[in-house]
Amino acid sequence: MCFDCFGFPNIGNSCYMNSCLQTFLSLQDFMSDISCQEDLWSSVPGAQLLRRFTDIKDCRESEDYSVKLGHLCTFKNTFAMYAPDYNDEEEKDAHEFLTLLLDQFQMMSPELQMTAALLGESYTCPVEGHFVFHMENVRTCKSCGAETSHQKFTSLSLDLVVEGSIMDMLEASLQEKVLEFKCGCGGTTSGLKSSHDLRSFPTVVH
């Protein structure tokens, strides 16, 4: 097999998108979980982003770059329907794109689960099975002390620590951060702190 054919053409500062798509396509278990439920999501109107994603999977080995170009443009246009900021040819952040794409796949789940139930079947979200992990992330208003907790995530952003290890970066990420956030009490500053207790782990680390 010629591995040169696995490349994707740049459709206008699309390196952020191409690199994320290549990463997803290399995750065999994740892709298998999507493919094995194709009969279900292929008939659900709200799952068009999944259909465009698998179009890219199906053309990945093609040596015809015009075919890939067409599928990449269609996928990007479909994604931009849910994330309008991506309806241009400007450079974007790859991690932000990856997170938004995973969120969109998850948001399809209710309709897919309902359709599956009507057919006497079940639907398992591939994002839930491979990317989701649980930890407690608490935002506390500095003015009134009101707390908001978030426990389910698909990614953990780590800031680089000079000459530090991954564990050093993990430790740094768990320190309280001060951020601007408008609370109902009128306060504009909150503290954000993550728990050391990772309650579950994803099968994919990115």
PDB file of C-alpha atoms in Angstrom:
ATOM      1  CA  MET A   1       0.000   0.000   0.000  1.00  0.00           C
ATOM      2  CA  CYS A   2       1.256   3.482  -0.850  1.00  0.00           C
ATOM      3  CA  PHE A   3       1.212   5.546   2.333  1.00  0.00           C
ATOM      4  CA  ASP A   4       1.655   8.751   0.345  1.00  0.00           C
ATOM      5  CA  CYS A   5      -2.025   8.545  -0.580  1.00  0.00           C
ATOM      6  CA  PHE A   6      -3.111   9.091   3.028  1.00  0.00           C
ATOM      7  CA  GLY A   7      -2.431  12.834   2.851  1.00  0.00           C
ATOM      8  CA  PHE A   8      -5.133  15.503   2.674  1.00  0.00           C
ATOM      9  CA  PRO A   9      -4.993  18.640   0.506  1.00  0.00           C
ATOM     10  CA  ASN A  10      -5.002  22.025   2.209  1.00  0.00           C
ATOM     11  CA  ILE A  11      -8.276  23.786   1.424  1.00  0.00           C
ATOM     12  CA  GLY A  12      -7.167  27.138   2.820  1.00  0.00           C
ATOM     13  CA  ASN A  13      -5.326  27.252   6.162  1.00  0.00           C
ATOM     14  CA  SER A  14      -6.955  23.915   7.018  1.00  0.00           C
ATOM     15  CA  CYS A  15      -3.945  22.286   8.682  1.00  0.00           C
ATOM     16  CA  TYR A  16      -5.737  22.445  12.047  1.00  0.00           C
ATOM     17  CA  MET A  17      -8.656  20.440  10.613  1.00  0.00           C
ATOM     18  CA  ASN A  18      -6.575  17.985   8.575  1.00  0.00           C
ATOM     19  CA  SER A  19      -4.323  17.114  11.506  1.00  0.00           C
ATOM     20  CA  CYS A  20      -7.316  16.436  13.780  1.00  0.00           C
ATOM     21  CA  LEU A  21      -9.068  14.341  11.148  1.00  0.00           C
ATOM     22  CA  GLN A  22      -5.928  12.287  10.583  1.00  0.00           C
ATOM     23  CA  THR A  23      -5.696  11.724  14.343  1.00  0.00           C
ATOM     24  CA  PHE A  24      -9.293  10.522  14.556  1.00  0.00           C
ATOM     25  CA  LEU A  25      -8.885   8.232  11.549  1.00  0.00           C
ATOM     26  CA  SER A  26      -5.865   6.589  13.150  1.00  0.00           C
ATOM     27  CA  LEU A  27      -7.881   5.536  16.234  1.00  0.00           C
ATOM     28  CA  GLN A  28      -9.043   2.111  15.107  1.00  0.00           C
ATOM     29  CA  ASP A  29     -11.372   1.330  18.028  1.00  0.00           C
ATOM     30  CA  PHE A  30     -13.028   4.754  17.818  1.00  0.00           C
ATOM     31  CA  MET A  31     -13.549   4.419  14.063  1.00  0.00           C
ATOM     32  CA  SER A  32     -14.825   0.868  14.459  1.00  0.00           C
ATOM     33  CA  ASP A  33     -17.468   2.017  16.954  1.00  0.00           C
ATOM     34  CA  ILE A  34     -18.640   4.648  14.470  1.00  0.00           C
ATOM     35  CA  SER A  35     -18.690   2.263  11.509  1.00  0.00           C
ATOM     36  CA  CYS A  36     -20.551  -0.553  13.267  1.00  0.00           C
ATOM     37  CA  GLN A  37     -23.515   1.783  13.891  1.00  0.00           C
ATOM     38  CA  GLU A  38     -23.646   3.150  10.349  1.00  0.00           C
ATOM     39  CA  ASP A  39     -27.044   1.595   9.569  1.00  0.00           C
ATOM     40  CA  LEU A  40     -28.511   3.721  12.347  1.00  0.00           C
ATOM     41  CA  TRP A  41     -26.895   7.130  11.929  1.00  0.00           C
ATOM     42  CA  SER A  42     -26.937   7.022   8.125  1.00  0.00           C
ATOM     43  CA  SER A  43     -30.743   7.354   8.243  1.00  0.00           C
ATOM     44  CA  VAL A  44     -30.958  10.107  10.876  1.00  0.00           C
ATOM     45  CA  PRO A  45     -31.087  13.653   9.413  1.00  0.00           C
ATOM     46  CA  GLY A  46     -29.383  15.196  12.439  1.00  0.00           C
ATOM     47  CA  ALA A  47     -26.310  12.998  11.981  1.00  0.00           C
ATOM     48  CA  GLN A  48     -25.121  14.605   8.752  1.00  0.00           C
ATOM     49  CA  LEU A  49     -21.773  15.561  10.324  1.00  0.00           C
ATOM     50  CA  LEU A  50     -21.071  11.892  11.027  1.00  0.00           C
ATOM     51  CA  ARG A  51     -21.908  11.062   7.414  1.00  0.00           C
ATOM     52  CA  ARG A  52     -19.519  13.717   6.108  1.00  0.00           C
ATOM     53  CA  PHE A  53     -16.855  12.453   8.512  1.00  0.00           C
ATOM     54  CA  THR A  54     -17.117   8.894   7.229  1.00  0.00           C
ATOM     55  CA  ASP A  55     -17.008  10.186   3.645  1.00  0.00           C
ATOM     56  CA  ILE A  56     -13.515  11.419   4.505  1.00  0.00           C
ATOM     57  CA  LYS A  57     -12.651   8.059   6.062  1.00  0.00           C
ATOM     58  CA  ASP A  58     -13.769   6.273   2.895  1.00  0.00           C
ATOM     59  CA  CYS A  59     -11.638   8.456   0.612  1.00  0.00           C
ATOM     60  CA  ARG A  60      -8.534   8.499   2.795  1.00  0.00           C
ATOM     61  CA  GLU A  61      -6.695   5.920   0.685  1.00  0.00           C
ATOM     62  CA  SER A  62      -7.673   7.497  -2.613  1.00  0.00           C
ATOM     63  CA  GLU A  63      -4.903   8.880  -4.805  1.00  0.00           C
ATOM     64  CA  ASP A  64      -7.405  11.280  -6.378  1.00  0.00           C
ATOM     65  CA  TYR A  65      -6.910  14.521  -4.464  1.00  0.00           C
ATOM     66  CA  SER A  66      -9.899  16.138  -6.195  1.00  0.00           C
ATOM     67  CA  VAL A  67     -12.152  13.595  -4.470  1.00  0.00           C
ATOM     68  CA  LYS A  68     -10.558  14.363  -1.111  1.00  0.00           C
ATOM     69  CA  LEU A  69     -10.809  18.093  -1.774  1.00  0.00           C
ATOM     70  CA  GLY A  70     -14.550  17.804  -2.369  1.00  0.00           C
ATOM     71  CA  HIS A  71     -15.195  15.759   0.762  1.00  0.00           C
ATOM     72  CA  LEU A  72     -13.048  18.034   2.938  1.00  0.00           C
ATOM     73  CA  CYS A  73     -14.885  21.133   1.716  1.00  0.00           C
ATOM     74  CA  THR A  74     -18.267  19.488   2.315  1.00  0.00           C
ATOM     75  CA  PHE A  75     -17.226  18.372   5.789  1.00  0.00           C
ATOM     76  CA  LYS A  76     -15.927  21.842   6.708  1.00  0.00           C
ATOM     77  CA  ASN A  77     -19.101  23.515   5.397  1.00  0.00           C
ATOM     78  CA  THR A  78     -21.243  21.098   7.399  1.00  0.00           C
ATOM     79  CA  PHE A  79     -19.173  21.691  10.534  1.00  0.00           C
ATOM     80  CA  ALA A  80     -19.525  25.463  10.039  1.00  0.00           C
ATOM     81  CA  MET A  81     -23.308  25.050  10.229  1.00  0.00           C
ATOM     82  CA  TYR A  82     -22.806  24.229  13.921  1.00  0.00           C
ATOM     83  CA  ALA A  83     -19.745  26.436  14.485  1.00  0.00           C
ATOM     84  CA  PRO A  84     -20.137  29.554  12.275  1.00  0.00           C
ATOM     85  CA  ASP A  85     -16.692  30.898  13.236  1.00  0.00           C
ATOM     86  CA  TYR A  86     -15.235  28.185  10.993  1.00  0.00           C
ATOM     87  CA  ASN A  87     -17.024  29.438   7.904  1.00  0.00           C
ATOM     88  CA  ASP A  88     -13.887  31.113   6.557  1.00  0.00           C
ATOM     89  CA  GLU A  89     -10.327  30.296   5.509  1.00  0.00           C
ATOM     90  CA  GLU A  90      -8.586  31.785   8.521  1.00  0.00           C
ATOM     91  CA  GLU A  91      -6.154  29.886  10.723  1.00  0.00           C
ATOM     92  CA  LYS A  92      -7.768  28.204  13.741  1.00  0.00           C
ATOM     93  CA  ASP A  93      -6.646  26.436  16.895  1.00  0.00           C
ATOM     94  CA  ALA A  94      -6.492  22.655  16.392  1.00  0.00           C
ATOM     95  CA  HIS A  95      -7.408  21.805  19.988  1.00  0.00           C
ATOM     96  CA  GLU A  96     -10.444  24.085  19.893  1.00  0.00           C
ATOM     97  CA  PHE A  97     -11.587  22.475  16.646  1.00  0.00           C
ATOM     98  CA  LEU A  98     -11.079  18.981  18.071  1.00  0.00           C
ATOM     99  CA  THR A  99     -13.086  19.813  21.200  1.00  0.00           C
ATOM    100  CA  LEU A 100     -15.938  21.367  19.227  1.00  0.00           C
ATOM    101  CA  LEU A 101     -16.096  18.369  16.888  1.00  0.00           C
ATOM    102  CA  LEU A 102     -16.281  15.937  19.811  1.00  0.00           C
ATOM    103  CA  ASP A 103     -19.023  18.094  21.342  1.00  0.00           C
ATOM    104  CA  GLN A 104     -21.030  17.956  18.125  1.00  0.00           C
ATOM    105  CA  PHE A 105     -20.719  14.181  17.930  1.00  0.00           C
ATOM    106  CA  GLN A 106     -21.998  13.983  21.505  1.00  0.00           C
ATOM    107  CA  MET A 107     -24.893  16.346  20.806  1.00  0.00           C
ATOM    108  CA  MET A 108     -26.188  13.929  18.160  1.00  0.00           C
ATOM    109  CA  SER A 109     -26.634  11.202  20.770  1.00  0.00           C
ATOM    110  CA  PRO A 110     -30.191  12.011  22.010  1.00  0.00           C
ATOM    111  CA  GLU A 111     -31.707  11.831  18.515  1.00  0.00           C
ATOM    112  CA  LEU A 112     -29.707   8.714  17.655  1.00  0.00           C
ATOM    113  CA  GLN A 113     -30.655   7.019  20.924  1.00  0.00           C
ATOM    114  CA  MET A 114     -34.332   7.845  20.409  1.00  0.00           C
ATOM    115  CA  THR A 115     -34.276   6.494  16.841  1.00  0.00           C
ATOM    116  CA  ALA A 116     -32.466   3.369  17.994  1.00  0.00           C
ATOM    117  CA  ALA A 117     -35.071   2.767  20.716  1.00  0.00           C
ATOM    118  CA  LEU A 118     -37.889   3.020  18.159  1.00  0.00           C
ATOM    119  CA  LEU A 119     -36.118   0.332  16.128  1.00  0.00           C
ATOM    120  CA  GLY A 120     -35.578  -1.874  19.162  1.00  0.00           C
ATOM    121  CA  GLU A 121     -31.856  -1.199  19.057  1.00  0.00           C
ATOM    122  CA  SER A 122     -29.340   0.799  21.093  1.00  0.00           C
ATOM    123  CA  TYR A 123     -26.860   3.522  20.267  1.00  0.00           C
ATOM    124  CA  THR A 124     -23.544   4.016  22.034  1.00  0.00           C
ATOM    125  CA  CYS A 125     -21.822   7.366  21.545  1.00  0.00           C
ATOM    126  CA  PRO A 126     -18.215   6.658  20.435  1.00  0.00           C
ATOM    127  CA  VAL A 127     -17.033   9.847  22.124  1.00  0.00           C
ATOM    128  CA  GLU A 128     -18.429   8.685  25.464  1.00  0.00           C
ATOM    129  CA  GLY A 129     -16.698   5.346  25.052  1.00  0.00           C
ATOM    130  CA  HIS A 130     -13.252   6.654  24.142  1.00  0.00           C
ATOM    131  CA  PHE A 131     -12.711  10.315  25.079  1.00  0.00           C
ATOM    132  CA  VAL A 132     -14.808  11.141  28.135  1.00  0.00           C
ATOM    133  CA  PHE A 133     -13.292  11.199  31.615  1.00  0.00           C
ATOM    134  CA  HIS A 134     -14.624  12.471  34.932  1.00  0.00           C
ATOM    135  CA  MET A 135     -13.058  14.859  37.397  1.00  0.00           C
ATOM    136  CA  GLU A 136     -14.442  17.720  39.466  1.00  0.00           C
ATOM    137  CA  ASN A 137     -13.847  21.231  38.199  1.00  0.00           C
ATOM    138  CA  VAL A 138     -15.276  23.909  40.526  1.00  0.00           C
ATOM    139  CA  ARG A 139     -15.714  27.599  39.695  1.00  0.00           C
ATOM    140  CA  THR A 140     -16.169  29.815  42.776  1.00  0.00           C
ATOM    141  CA  CYS A 141     -17.296  33.443  42.685  1.00  0.00           C
ATOM    142  CA  LYS A 142     -14.821  35.606  44.581  1.00  0.00           C
ATOM    143  CA  SER A 143     -17.632  37.964  45.665  1.00  0.00           C
ATOM    144  CA  CYS A 144     -20.406  35.701  46.982  1.00  0.00           C
ATOM    145  CA  GLY A 145     -18.784  32.266  47.085  1.00  0.00           C
ATOM    146  CA  ALA A 146     -21.345  30.649  44.773  1.00  0.00           C
ATOM    147  CA  GLU A 147     -19.983  27.444  43.246  1.00  0.00           C
ATOM    148  CA  THR A 148     -20.594  25.785  39.904  1.00  0.00           C
ATOM    149  CA  SER A 149     -19.292  22.267  39.302  1.00  0.00           C
ATOM    150  CA  HIS A 150     -18.416  20.574  36.016  1.00  0.00           C
ATOM    151  CA  GLN A 151     -17.486  16.884  36.080  1.00  0.00           C
ATOM    152  CA  LYS A 152     -17.402  15.477  32.541  1.00  0.00           C
ATOM    153  CA  PHE A 153     -14.661  16.343  30.055  1.00  0.00           C
ATOM    154  CA  THR A 154     -13.224  15.210  26.731  1.00  0.00           C
ATOM    155  CA  SER A 155      -9.884  16.997  27.056  1.00  0.00           C
ATOM    156  CA  LEU A 156      -7.499  18.461  29.586  1.00  0.00           C
ATOM    157  CA  SER A 157      -5.379  21.425  28.502  1.00  0.00           C
ATOM    158  CA  LEU A 158      -1.896  21.554  29.994  1.00  0.00           C
ATOM    159  CA  ASP A 159       0.370  24.596  29.996  1.00  0.00           C
ATOM    160  CA  LEU A 160       4.019  23.923  29.281  1.00  0.00           C
ATOM    161  CA  VAL A 161       6.286  23.948  32.324  1.00  0.00           C
ATOM    162  CA  VAL A 162       9.897  24.868  31.525  1.00  0.00           C
ATOM    163  CA  GLU A 163      12.016  21.716  31.829  1.00  0.00           C
ATOM    164  CA  GLY A 164       9.039  20.058  33.503  1.00  0.00           C
ATOM    165  CA  SER A 165       7.579  16.588  33.080  1.00  0.00           C
ATOM    166  CA  ILE A 166       3.993  15.698  32.187  1.00  0.00           C
ATOM    167  CA  MET A 167       3.356  15.165  35.899  1.00  0.00           C
ATOM    168  CA  ASP A 168       4.626  18.690  36.573  1.00  0.00           C
ATOM    169  CA  MET A 169       2.200  20.023  33.974  1.00  0.00           C
ATOM    170  CA  LEU A 170      -0.650  18.003  35.488  1.00  0.00           C
ATOM    171  CA  GLU A 171       0.144  19.397  38.937  1.00  0.00           C
ATOM    172  CA  ALA A 172       0.214  22.930  37.538  1.00  0.00           C
ATOM    173  CA  SER A 173      -3.169  22.438  35.864  1.00  0.00           C
ATOM    174  CA  LEU A 174      -4.734  21.575  39.228  1.00  0.00           C
ATOM    175  CA  GLN A 175      -3.744  24.890  40.822  1.00  0.00           C
ATOM    176  CA  GLU A 176      -6.502  27.472  41.212  1.00  0.00           C
ATOM    177  CA  LYS A 177      -6.803  29.899  38.308  1.00  0.00           C
ATOM    178  CA  VAL A 178      -8.382  33.343  38.505  1.00  0.00           C
ATOM    179  CA  LEU A 179     -10.664  34.206  35.607  1.00  0.00           C
ATOM    180  CA  GLU A 180     -13.184  36.817  34.593  1.00  0.00           C
ATOM    181  CA  PHE A 181     -16.745  35.522  34.954  1.00  0.00           C
ATOM    182  CA  LYS A 182     -19.907  37.510  35.610  1.00  0.00           C
ATOM    183  CA  CYS A 183     -21.861  36.029  38.500  1.00  0.00           C
ATOM    184  CA  GLY A 184     -25.532  36.667  39.265  1.00  0.00           C
ATOM    185  CA  CYS A 185     -24.461  38.631  42.336  1.00  0.00           C
ATOM    186  CA  GLY A 186     -22.657  41.136  40.112  1.00  0.00           C
ATOM    187  CA  GLY A 187     -19.180  39.802  40.825  1.00  0.00           C
ATOM    188  CA  THR A 188     -16.836  39.589  37.855  1.00  0.00           C
ATOM    189  CA  THR A 189     -13.990  37.432  39.179  1.00  0.00           C
ATOM    190  CA  SER A 190     -14.022  33.724  39.967  1.00  0.00           C
ATOM    191  CA  GLY A 191     -11.534  31.070  40.948  1.00  0.00           C
ATOM    192  CA  LEU A 192     -11.353  27.833  38.963  1.00  0.00           C
ATOM    193  CA  LYS A 193      -9.899  24.767  40.649  1.00  0.00           C
ATOM    194  CA  SER A 194      -9.742  21.139  39.544  1.00  0.00           C
ATOM    195  CA  SER A 195      -9.776  18.158  41.863  1.00  0.00           C
ATOM    196  CA  HIS A 196      -6.829  15.750  42.069  1.00  0.00           C
ATOM    197  CA  ASP A 197      -9.379  12.931  41.974  1.00  0.00           C
ATOM    198  CA  LEU A 198      -9.718  11.608  38.414  1.00  0.00           C
ATOM    199  CA  ARG A 199     -12.819   9.448  38.711  1.00  0.00           C
ATOM    200  CA  SER A 200     -12.465   7.774  35.334  1.00  0.00           C
ATOM    201  CA  PHE A 201      -9.970   7.710  32.493  1.00  0.00           C
ATOM    202  CA  PRO A 202     -10.481   7.870  28.711  1.00  0.00           C
ATOM    203  CA  THR A 203      -9.131   5.187  26.402  1.00  0.00           C
ATOM    204  CA  VAL A 204      -7.718   7.969  24.205  1.00  0.00           C
ATOM    205  CA  VAL A 205      -5.286  10.602  25.489  1.00  0.00           C
ATOM    206  CA  HIS A 206      -4.767  13.622  23.216  1.00  0.00           C
TER     207      HIS A 206
END
